[in-house]
Amino acid sequence: MMLSVWVAATSAAMILAPTLSARKRTEVPRVLALAFLAVGMAVAPDARVGLALAAAAAALHAVGAWSTSRIGGIALGLAAGASAVAAVGAALGRVEVAFIASIVTICLRAAVAPLHVGAAELCERAPGEQVRQLASLLPLVLVHVRFLADVPLAQEAARGLFLLGAVASLLPAVAALAQRELKGLYRMTTMMHGGYLLCAVAAAGRGHDAASVFAALTLVLAVGGLGLVVTALEARCGSVSLEGRGGRVRSFPHLAGAFAVLGAAGVGLPATAGFVADDLLLHAAWEESVVATAALIVASVALAIAMLRGYARVFLGPPVHSVAPDLLLRERVVVVGVILVLLLLGISPRWIIEGLI
Amino acid sequence: MNFQDLLPYSVLVTVAAPGVCAVLLGLFTLLTGRTPQERTSSGLIRVSLLLSFVSGGVTAFGSTGRHEVDFGPWIHIGGYEVPIVFVIDTVSLVFSLLAAAITGLVARFSATYMHKERGFLRFFVLLGVFATGTQMASYAGALDLMFLGWELVGICSMLFIGFFHERQEPVRSSLRAFATYRVCDAGFLFAIVVTHELLGSTRLSALPAAAALPSLQAATLALLFLLAAVGKSAQLPFSGWLPRALEGPTPSSALFYGGVSIHLGLFLLLRVWPVMEVSPVAKGVGVAIGCMTALYASAVTRTCSDAKGSLAHATLAQVGLILAEISAGLTALALVHLVGHALLRVWQYLRAPNMIHDAHRTNLTSEIREEPAVDGLAQRLYARALFRLRLDEHIDRAAALVVVAGRALDLADRKLRGLFTAPGANR
């Protein structure tokens, strides 16, 4: 029960976060509906209900994304279709079909290469919607872990999926080192974490449920939080280049701090949920493949370097004065909340783990 | 109640006091938007460091032999456990007290040195976090916990190097140091996973079981630890970041690259000695790296024209020797050497700015002797040392290859995404 409460609260809060920080009242009904669907998924009694709610949520996300990104909208529409197939499969007792469709849904929404095109476009064109759809991915992962990770196919496919996830994690991490724009860095960060999530979901097939929940939590909180920060920064400065030095730290100290903490949490900063996720995932990885373990470690190293390079290029260097304000109070509340949850789960992961045992 | 009952509390205070004070200071500033006065912020951190040192003393006084203080599991799932366990023995006590004493002295020195400097509060907050990181690494009784402290030290090191972030060079240097740290920390992370899978636990008390491992597995594990240590202690081929790291404030340079952080890699090897001991390959590699670094750094020191660069390479030479001592099995000698070296270097680093000032004041610079003309092998060696074996260029070239690969992957990604859209359309 404790786990469901954590997942429901985290997911609902992150779905509401972009609307709260940007104060977009027109979105409120849809966003509230999404939050209710996320809570429903977190407490779903079986796979049918959970996956049907996931399909409805993905369809609502597709509607929200359509006006800004056609490809994003189509990808989310496909994810809704895949979730619906999974729900029907679960209802008819065809758990293998449900498992495959659920994995496809997770790949489409978590930007796992090569199914990343839609979610990657969302990172660039509709980052707010991307944060929301990542947030409602968390209860979907919980549904998958609870009801589909035990099917025989999950165990058979674990190694293959794990290797796929490791590759899907390593390639974007290396590409992140060569990004010339902040949005590109954010896109590659999302894709790298998508690969991590696929590995973790595959590991759930061998009983490593905690790894998948923590990987999903890190994706939602650290990468989602980073999305909020990137959106806030670009609302103030326009498109942010990674060429040269931005020197924005004096004008936006809170934004810089939030970027640093969330970026570092995503690459396993000690005492955050990211550290626990890395620890659990690497433990699971060893059982699947030594090569995959090495690939995941290299991916984490590469992304950490890319993240620091990005931070240095955006915020450090000769100071540049800006008339735009630093994080507003409502934005600060959201960002501080995200960081606190990351820290709480990092310091005391047993709240999540005990719910899984 | 006797002293041994106090051990859990004294260890906890030693480890946590500076970090808690740093976090409180940081939170106060974030929430109120007001920067505390210099005296308040430095005073608070200094008191916490004193508390840490005194508790360390109590721990040393109250312990006889080896103790483990277990605070239960941090993560526990089935057979997988990450324990919160601290170990009190000679090595941990010596390193902990050394780190606490040096950090306290540097904090006192910095209160005056950093007076009215922009970032005064940031400096002391980082100092508190660093102290907690070193104490955690010192007392850690499990590799995961040591990695936590190790990472905190690395992050603080990077932030101190880039302390004057409005200038280009410190930022570039901090990125280089961080990249080196991360690459070598990958070795530590991998070693933790391997230790857990092969030995069943990451507790230090489980490491002697490495003696029963096949030689290839034992060598792999020991070499992974060695990689982590070599990076942290700036040994060849990762020596290039150390001279650049001196871009930070002098007190932090003294603390990190003279006193504590530079020796943390060596401390790791002392802690995992049961694994190193059973691998002749790793010991041989350790001796070779240590000796080569000592030779390289001694040669470069003779060509350095700046005080700090010269000090950095002198430090490297001694650290190389200590690494060779550890790898040769002379662990007790290495520990004594480490303590003496750390104290001497801290004093030299802290004295360096005054020495330069005095040299200018007394016009010593005009008395620089002409180097005697050399030729043949000596000339070639001099030239090689002058350019520091072009280590940084080689590493930059390797890094450039990774960036080229990244660009190619990015291009492929753009092409793939481009297939789904017409140019200029709403994608």
mmCIF file of N, CA and C in Angstrom, chain A residues 160-250:
data_model
loop_
_atom_site.group_PDB
_atom_site.id
_atom_site.type_symbol
_atom_site.label_atom_id
_atom_site.label_comp_id
_atom_site.label_asym_id
_atom_site.label_seq_id
_atom_site.Cartn_x
_atom_site.Cartn_y
_atom_site.Cartn_z
ATOM 1 N N GLY A 160 17.762 -10.612 -23.583
ATOM 2 C CA GLY A 160 17.704 -9.853 -24.844
ATOM 3 C C GLY A 160 17.307 -8.410 -24.608
ATOM 4 N N LEU A 161 16.258 -8.232 -23.810
ATOM 5 C CA LEU A 161 15.802 -6.873 -23.522
ATOM 6 C C LEU A 161 16.881 -6.088 -22.788
ATOM 7 N N PHE A 162 17.581 -6.787 -21.919
ATOM 8 C CA PHE A 162 18.625 -6.121 -21.136
ATOM 9 C C PHE A 162 19.732 -5.591 -22.054
ATOM 10 N N LEU A 163 20.152 -6.441 -22.986
ATOM 11 C CA LEU A 163 21.215 -6.021 -23.913
ATOM 12 C C LEU A 163 20.734 -4.853 -24.774
ATOM 13 N N LEU A 164 19.471 -4.958 -25.226
ATOM 14 C CA LEU A 164 18.892 -3.873 -26.029
ATOM 15 C C LEU A 164 18.883 -2.569 -25.223
ATOM 16 N N GLY A 165 18.481 -2.679 -23.982
ATOM 17 C CA GLY A 165 18.439 -1.502 -23.115
ATOM 18 C C GLY A 165 19.820 -0.915 -22.876
ATOM 19 N N ALA A 166 20.816 -1.808 -22.709
ATOM 20 C CA ALA A 166 22.185 -1.315 -22.472
ATOM 21 C C ALA A 166 22.700 -0.535 -23.683
ATOM 22 N N VAL A 167 22.423 -1.054 -24.882
ATOM 23 C CA VAL A 167 22.838 -0.348 -26.108
ATOM 24 C C VAL A 167 22.067 0.968 -26.227
ATOM 25 N N ALA A 168 20.758 0.892 -25.958
ATOM 26 C CA ALA A 168 19.922 2.097 -26.055
ATOM 27 C C ALA A 168 20.299 3.131 -25.005
ATOM 28 N N SER A 169 21.010 2.723 -24.013
ATOM 29 C CA SER A 169 21.468 3.637 -22.977
ATOM 30 C C SER A 169 22.837 4.227 -23.335
ATOM 31 N N LEU A 170 23.700 3.368 -23.870
ATOM 32 C CA LEU A 170 25.082 3.795 -24.156
ATOM 33 C C LEU A 170 25.149 4.795 -25.320
ATOM 34 N N LEU A 171 24.434 4.515 -26.398
ATOM 35 C CA LEU A 171 24.557 5.361 -27.594
ATOM 36 C C LEU A 171 24.141 6.811 -27.327
ATOM 37 N N PRO A 172 22.979 7.064 -26.734
ATOM 38 C CA PRO A 172 22.631 8.469 -26.457
ATOM 39 C C PRO A 172 23.574 9.132 -25.464
ATOM 40 N N ALA A 173 24.119 8.341 -24.532
ATOM 41 C CA ALA A 173 25.045 8.932 -23.556
ATOM 42 C C ALA A 173 26.290 9.459 -24.264
ATOM 43 N N VAL A 174 26.776 8.697 -25.257
ATOM 44 C CA VAL A 174 27.944 9.164 -26.027
ATOM 45 C C VAL A 174 27.543 10.364 -26.884
ATOM 46 N N ALA A 175 26.356 10.274 -27.496
ATOM 47 C CA ALA A 175 25.896 11.391 -28.338
ATOM 48 C C ALA A 175 25.689 12.660 -27.503
ATOM 49 N N ALA A 176 25.368 12.494 -26.221
ATOM 50 C CA ALA A 176 25.158 13.666 -25.348
ATOM 51 C C ALA A 176 26.416 14.514 -25.243
ATOM 52 N N LEU A 177 27.581 13.869 -25.412
ATOM 53 C CA LEU A 177 28.854 14.603 -25.292
ATOM 54 C C LEU A 177 29.050 15.593 -26.443
ATOM 55 N N ALA A 178 28.314 15.378 -27.529
ATOM 56 C CA ALA A 178 28.548 16.206 -28.721
ATOM 57 C C ALA A 178 27.413 17.198 -28.968
ATOM 58 N N GLN A 179 26.511 17.361 -27.993
ATOM 59 C CA GLN A 179 25.362 18.243 -28.224
ATOM 60 C C GLN A 179 25.771 19.708 -28.243
ATOM 61 N N ARG A 180 25.096 20.472 -29.104
ATOM 62 C CA ARG A 180 25.417 21.895 -29.216
ATOM 63 C C ARG A 180 24.315 22.769 -28.631
ATOM 64 N N GLU A 181 23.189 22.133 -28.263
ATOM 65 C CA GLU A 181 22.093 22.897 -27.661
ATOM 66 C C GLU A 181 21.597 22.187 -26.406
ATOM 67 N N LEU A 182 21.087 22.992 -25.480
ATOM 68 C CA LEU A 182 20.627 22.421 -24.209
ATOM 69 C C LEU A 182 19.503 21.410 -24.431
ATOM 70 N N LYS A 183 18.612 21.727 -25.369
ATOM 71 C CA LYS A 183 17.493 20.800 -25.615
ATOM 72 C C LYS A 183 18.002 19.462 -26.140
ATOM 73 N N GLY A 184 19.061 19.515 -26.940
ATOM 74 C CA GLY A 184 19.662 18.269 -27.438
ATOM 75 C C GLY A 184 20.192 17.445 -26.280
ATOM 76 N N LEU A 185 20.830 18.120 -25.321
ATOM 77 C CA LEU A 185 21.353 17.424 -24.138
ATOM 78 C C LEU A 185 20.200 16.800 -23.341
ATOM 79 N N TYR A 186 19.122 17.548 -23.211
ATOM 80 C CA TYR A 186 17.966 17.034 -22.479
ATOM 81 C C TYR A 186 17.373 15.817 -23.203
ATOM 82 N N ARG A 187 17.326 15.909 -24.533
ATOM 83 C CA ARG A 187 16.776 14.802 -25.322
ATOM 84 C C ARG A 187 17.616 13.537 -25.116
ATOM 85 N N MET A 188 18.932 13.714 -25.198
ATOM 86 C CA MET A 188 19.812 12.548 -25.063
ATOM 87 C C MET A 188 19.770 11.991 -23.631
ATOM 88 N N THR A 189 19.631 12.880 -22.659
ATOM 89 C CA THR A 189 19.507 12.425 -21.261
ATOM 90 C C THR A 189 18.271 11.548 -21.109
ATOM 91 N N THR A 190 17.166 12.006 -21.698
ATOM 92 C CA THR A 190 15.921 11.226 -21.619
ATOM 93 C C THR A 190 16.106 9.862 -22.281
ATOM 94 N N MET A 191 16.752 9.872 -23.451
ATOM 95 C CA MET A 191 16.940 8.608 -24.166
ATOM 96 C C MET A 191 17.842 7.658 -23.388
ATOM 97 N N MET A 192 18.896 8.211 -22.785
ATOM 98 C CA MET A 192 19.800 7.359 -22.003
ATOM 99 C C MET A 192 19.034 6.717 -20.836
ATOM 100 N N HIS A 193 18.224 7.516 -20.165
ATOM 101 C CA HIS A 193 17.451 6.977 -19.040
ATOM 102 C C HIS A 193 16.380 6.004 -19.530
ATOM 103 N N GLY A 194 15.895 6.225 -20.751
ATOM 104 C CA GLY A 194 14.946 5.277 -21.344
ATOM 105 C C GLY A 194 15.588 3.903 -21.473
ATOM 106 N N GLY A 195 16.836 3.888 -21.942
ATOM 107 C CA GLY A 195 17.574 2.621 -22.043
ATOM 108 C C GLY A 195 17.744 1.979 -20.681
ATOM 109 N N TYR A 196 18.080 2.808 -19.687
ATOM 110 C CA TYR A 196 18.212 2.327 -18.303
ATOM 111 C C TYR A 196 16.901 1.675 -17.846
ATOM 112 N N LEU A 197 15.788 2.363 -18.172
ATOM 113 C CA LEU A 197 14.486 1.860 -17.725
ATOM 114 C C LEU A 197 14.175 0.518 -18.383
ATOM 115 N N LEU A 198 14.516 0.403 -19.668
ATOM 116 C CA LEU A 198 14.253 -0.876 -20.345
ATOM 117 C C LEU A 198 15.052 -1.999 -19.669
ATOM 118 N N CYS A 199 16.307 -1.708 -19.351
ATOM 119 C CA CYS A 199 17.121 -2.701 -18.624
ATOM 120 C C CYS A 199 16.439 -3.085 -17.307
ATOM 121 N N ALA A 200 15.966 -2.064 -16.598
ATOM 122 C CA ALA A 200 15.369 -2.315 -15.286
ATOM 123 C C ALA A 200 14.086 -3.121 -15.409
ATOM 124 N N VAL A 201 13.275 -2.787 -16.421
ATOM 125 C CA VAL A 201 12.023 -3.529 -16.618
ATOM 126 C C VAL A 201 12.342 -4.981 -17.003
ATOM 127 N N ALA A 202 13.407 -5.150 -17.822
ATOM 128 C CA ALA A 202 13.825 -6.516 -18.171
ATOM 129 C C ALA A 202 14.267 -7.262 -16.915
ATOM 130 N N ALA A 203 14.988 -6.552 -16.039
ATOM 131 C CA ALA A 203 15.473 -7.182 -14.804
ATOM 132 C C ALA A 203 14.321 -7.612 -13.901
ATOM 133 N N ALA A 204 13.195 -6.897 -13.999
ATOM 134 C CA ALA A 204 12.032 -7.278 -13.187
ATOM 135 C C ALA A 204 11.584 -8.698 -13.531
ATOM 136 N N GLY A 205 11.866 -9.124 -14.764
ATOM 137 C CA GLY A 205 11.530 -10.493 -15.168
ATOM 138 C C GLY A 205 12.293 -11.532 -14.370
ATOM 139 N N ARG A 206 13.390 -11.121 -13.771
ATOM 140 C CA ARG A 206 14.187 -12.048 -12.938
ATOM 141 C C ARG A 206 14.035 -11.721 -11.453
ATOM 142 N N GLY A 207 13.048 -10.923 -11.141
ATOM 143 C CA GLY A 207 12.756 -10.653 -9.732
ATOM 144 C C GLY A 207 13.355 -9.369 -9.187
ATOM 145 N N HIS A 208 14.010 -8.571 -10.037
ATOM 146 C CA HIS A 208 14.602 -7.323 -9.549
ATOM 147 C C HIS A 208 13.581 -6.181 -9.665
ATOM 148 N N ASP A 209 12.484 -6.319 -8.942
ATOM 149 C CA ASP A 209 11.402 -5.338 -9.048
ATOM 150 C C ASP A 209 11.838 -3.955 -8.570
ATOM 151 N N ALA A 210 12.622 -3.933 -7.489
ATOM 152 C CA ALA A 210 13.021 -2.638 -6.911
ATOM 153 C C ALA A 210 13.842 -1.825 -7.906
ATOM 154 N N ALA A 211 14.688 -2.520 -8.691
ATOM 155 C CA ALA A 211 15.515 -1.802 -9.668
ATOM 156 C C ALA A 211 14.631 -1.070 -10.662
ATOM 157 N N SER A 212 13.546 -1.748 -11.122
ATOM 158 C CA SER A 212 12.710 -1.100 -12.137
ATOM 159 C C SER A 212 11.933 0.064 -11.546
ATOM 160 N N VAL A 213 11.448 -0.091 -10.330
ATOM 161 C CA VAL A 213 10.695 1.026 -9.732
ATOM 162 C C VAL A 213 11.622 2.212 -9.489
ATOM 163 N N PHE A 214 12.843 1.958 -8.999
ATOM 164 C CA PHE A 214 13.762 3.075 -8.747
ATOM 165 C C PHE A 214 14.240 3.717 -10.052
ATOM 166 N N ALA A 215 14.434 2.902 -11.099
ATOM 167 C CA ALA A 215 14.828 3.486 -12.390
ATOM 168 C C ALA A 215 13.710 4.389 -12.909
ATOM 169 N N ALA A 216 12.459 3.928 -12.749
ATOM 170 C CA ALA A 216 11.331 4.750 -13.205
ATOM 171 C C ALA A 216 11.211 6.021 -12.372
ATOM 172 N N LEU A 217 11.411 5.892 -11.061
ATOM 173 C CA LEU A 217 11.349 7.078 -10.191
ATOM 174 C C LEU A 217 12.422 8.092 -10.573
ATOM 175 N N THR A 218 13.623 7.595 -10.876
ATOM 176 C CA THR A 218 14.704 8.500 -11.254
ATOM 177 C C THR A 218 14.377 9.186 -12.578
ATOM 178 N N LEU A 219 13.826 8.402 -13.509
ATOM 179 C CA LEU A 219 13.451 8.981 -14.806
ATOM 180 C C LEU A 219 12.424 10.098 -14.607
ATOM 181 N N VAL A 220 11.436 9.819 -13.787
ATOM 182 C CA VAL A 220 10.354 10.787 -13.604
ATOM 183 C C VAL A 220 10.851 12.025 -12.831
ATOM 184 N N LEU A 221 11.536 11.788 -11.728
ATOM 185 C CA LEU A 221 11.901 12.914 -10.862
ATOM 186 C C LEU A 221 13.113 13.680 -11.392
ATOM 187 N N ALA A 222 14.201 12.970 -11.683
ATOM 188 C CA ALA A 222 15.418 13.668 -12.093
ATOM 189 C C ALA A 222 15.295 14.203 -13.521
ATOM 190 N N VAL A 223 14.901 13.333 -14.446
ATOM 191 C CA VAL A 223 14.815 13.774 -15.843
ATOM 192 C C VAL A 223 13.602 14.699 -16.030
ATOM 193 N N GLY A 224 12.485 14.351 -15.393
ATOM 194 C CA GLY A 224 11.317 15.235 -15.460
ATOM 195 C C GLY A 224 11.622 16.591 -14.839
ATOM 196 N N GLY A 225 12.263 16.579 -13.680
ATOM 197 C CA GLY A 225 12.643 17.834 -13.021
ATOM 198 C C GLY A 225 13.586 18.649 -13.887
ATOM 199 N N LEU A 226 14.505 17.956 -14.531
ATOM 200 C CA LEU A 226 15.439 18.640 -15.433
ATOM 201 C C LEU A 226 14.671 19.292 -16.584
ATOM 202 N N GLY A 227 13.642 18.590 -17.053
ATOM 203 C CA GLY A 227 12.799 19.149 -18.118
ATOM 204 C C GLY A 227 12.147 20.444 -17.671
ATOM 205 N N LEU A 228 11.674 20.472 -16.428
ATOM 206 C CA LEU A 228 11.050 21.695 -15.905
ATOM 207 C C LEU A 228 12.064 22.835 -15.856
ATOM 208 N N VAL A 229 13.277 22.511 -15.430
ATOM 209 C CA VAL A 229 14.320 23.537 -15.323
ATOM 210 C C VAL A 229 14.712 24.053 -16.714
ATOM 211 N N VAL A 230 14.858 23.133 -17.656
ATOM 212 C CA VAL A 230 15.214 23.539 -19.022
ATOM 213 C C VAL A 230 14.106 24.433 -19.597
ATOM 214 N N THR A 231 12.850 24.046 -19.366
ATOM 215 C CA THR A 231 11.729 24.856 -19.852
ATOM 216 C C THR A 231 11.764 26.252 -19.230
ATOM 217 N N ALA A 232 11.997 26.297 -17.908
ATOM 218 C CA ALA A 232 12.038 27.596 -17.216
ATOM 219 C C ALA A 232 13.173 28.463 -17.754
ATOM 220 N N LEU A 233 14.319 27.846 -18.013
ATOM 221 C CA LEU A 233 15.470 28.609 -18.508
ATOM 222 C C LEU A 233 15.200 29.130 -19.916
ATOM 223 N N GLU A 234 14.634 28.272 -20.767
ATOM 224 C CA GLU A 234 14.391 28.701 -22.152
ATOM 225 C C GLU A 234 13.258 29.721 -22.219
ATOM 226 N N ALA A 235 12.363 29.693 -21.245
ATOM 227 C CA ALA A 235 11.325 30.732 -21.199
ATOM 228 C C ALA A 235 11.954 32.098 -20.923
ATOM 229 N N ARG A 236 13.114 32.103 -20.274
ATOM 230 C CA ARG A 236 13.780 33.356 -19.932
ATOM 231 C C ARG A 236 14.805 33.786 -20.978
ATOM 232 N N CYS A 237 15.491 32.805 -21.573
ATOM 233 C CA CYS A 237 16.639 33.148 -22.442
ATOM 234 C C CYS A 237 16.445 32.729 -23.890
ATOM 235 N N GLY A 238 15.333 32.088 -24.227
ATOM 236 C CA GLY A 238 15.198 31.536 -25.572
ATOM 237 C C GLY A 238 16.021 30.263 -25.684
ATOM 238 N N SER A 239 16.298 29.862 -26.920
ATOM 239 C CA SER A 239 17.061 28.629 -27.132
ATOM 240 C C SER A 239 18.468 28.782 -26.548
ATOM 241 N N VAL A 240 18.904 27.798 -25.757
ATOM 242 C CA VAL A 240 20.196 27.918 -25.063
ATOM 243 C C VAL A 240 21.257 27.089 -25.781
ATOM 244 N N SER A 241 22.311 27.777 -26.200
ATOM 245 C CA SER A 241 23.387 27.097 -26.921
ATOM 246 C C SER A 241 24.424 26.538 -25.940
ATOM 247 N N LEU A 242 25.072 25.459 -26.357
ATOM 248 C CA LEU A 242 26.164 24.913 -25.540
ATOM 249 C C LEU A 242 27.528 25.278 -26.126
ATOM 250 N N GLU A 243 27.539 26.205 -27.064
ATOM 251 C CA GLU A 243 28.812 26.696 -27.608
ATOM 252 C C GLU A 243 29.252 27.863 -26.727
ATOM 253 N N GLY A 244 30.498 27.895 -26.348
ATOM 254 C CA GLY A 244 30.998 28.993 -25.516
ATOM 255 C C GLY A 244 30.482 28.903 -24.095
ATOM 256 N N ARG A 245 30.603 29.995 -23.347
ATOM 257 C CA ARG A 245 30.172 29.995 -21.943
ATOM 258 C C ARG A 245 28.994 30.963 -21.762
ATOM 259 N N GLY A 246 27.962 30.483 -21.041
ATOM 260 C CA GLY A 246 26.754 31.284 -20.873
ATOM 261 C C GLY A 246 26.856 32.317 -19.766
ATOM 262 N N GLY A 247 27.588 31.998 -18.683
ATOM 263 C CA GLY A 247 27.762 32.933 -17.571
ATOM 264 C C GLY A 247 26.464 33.362 -16.908
ATOM 265 N N ARG A 248 25.508 32.433 -16.777
ATOM 266 C CA ARG A 248 24.192 32.822 -16.245
ATOM 267 C C ARG A 248 24.047 32.580 -14.748
ATOM 268 N N VAL A 249 25.085 32.054 -14.108
ATOM 269 C CA VAL A 249 24.891 31.631 -12.713
ATOM 270 C C VAL A 249 24.595 32.808 -11.789
ATOM 271 N N ARG A 250 25.135 33.968 -12.084
ATOM 272 C CA ARG A 250 24.885 35.104 -11.194
ATOM 273 C C ARG A 250 23.460 35.636 -11.369
#
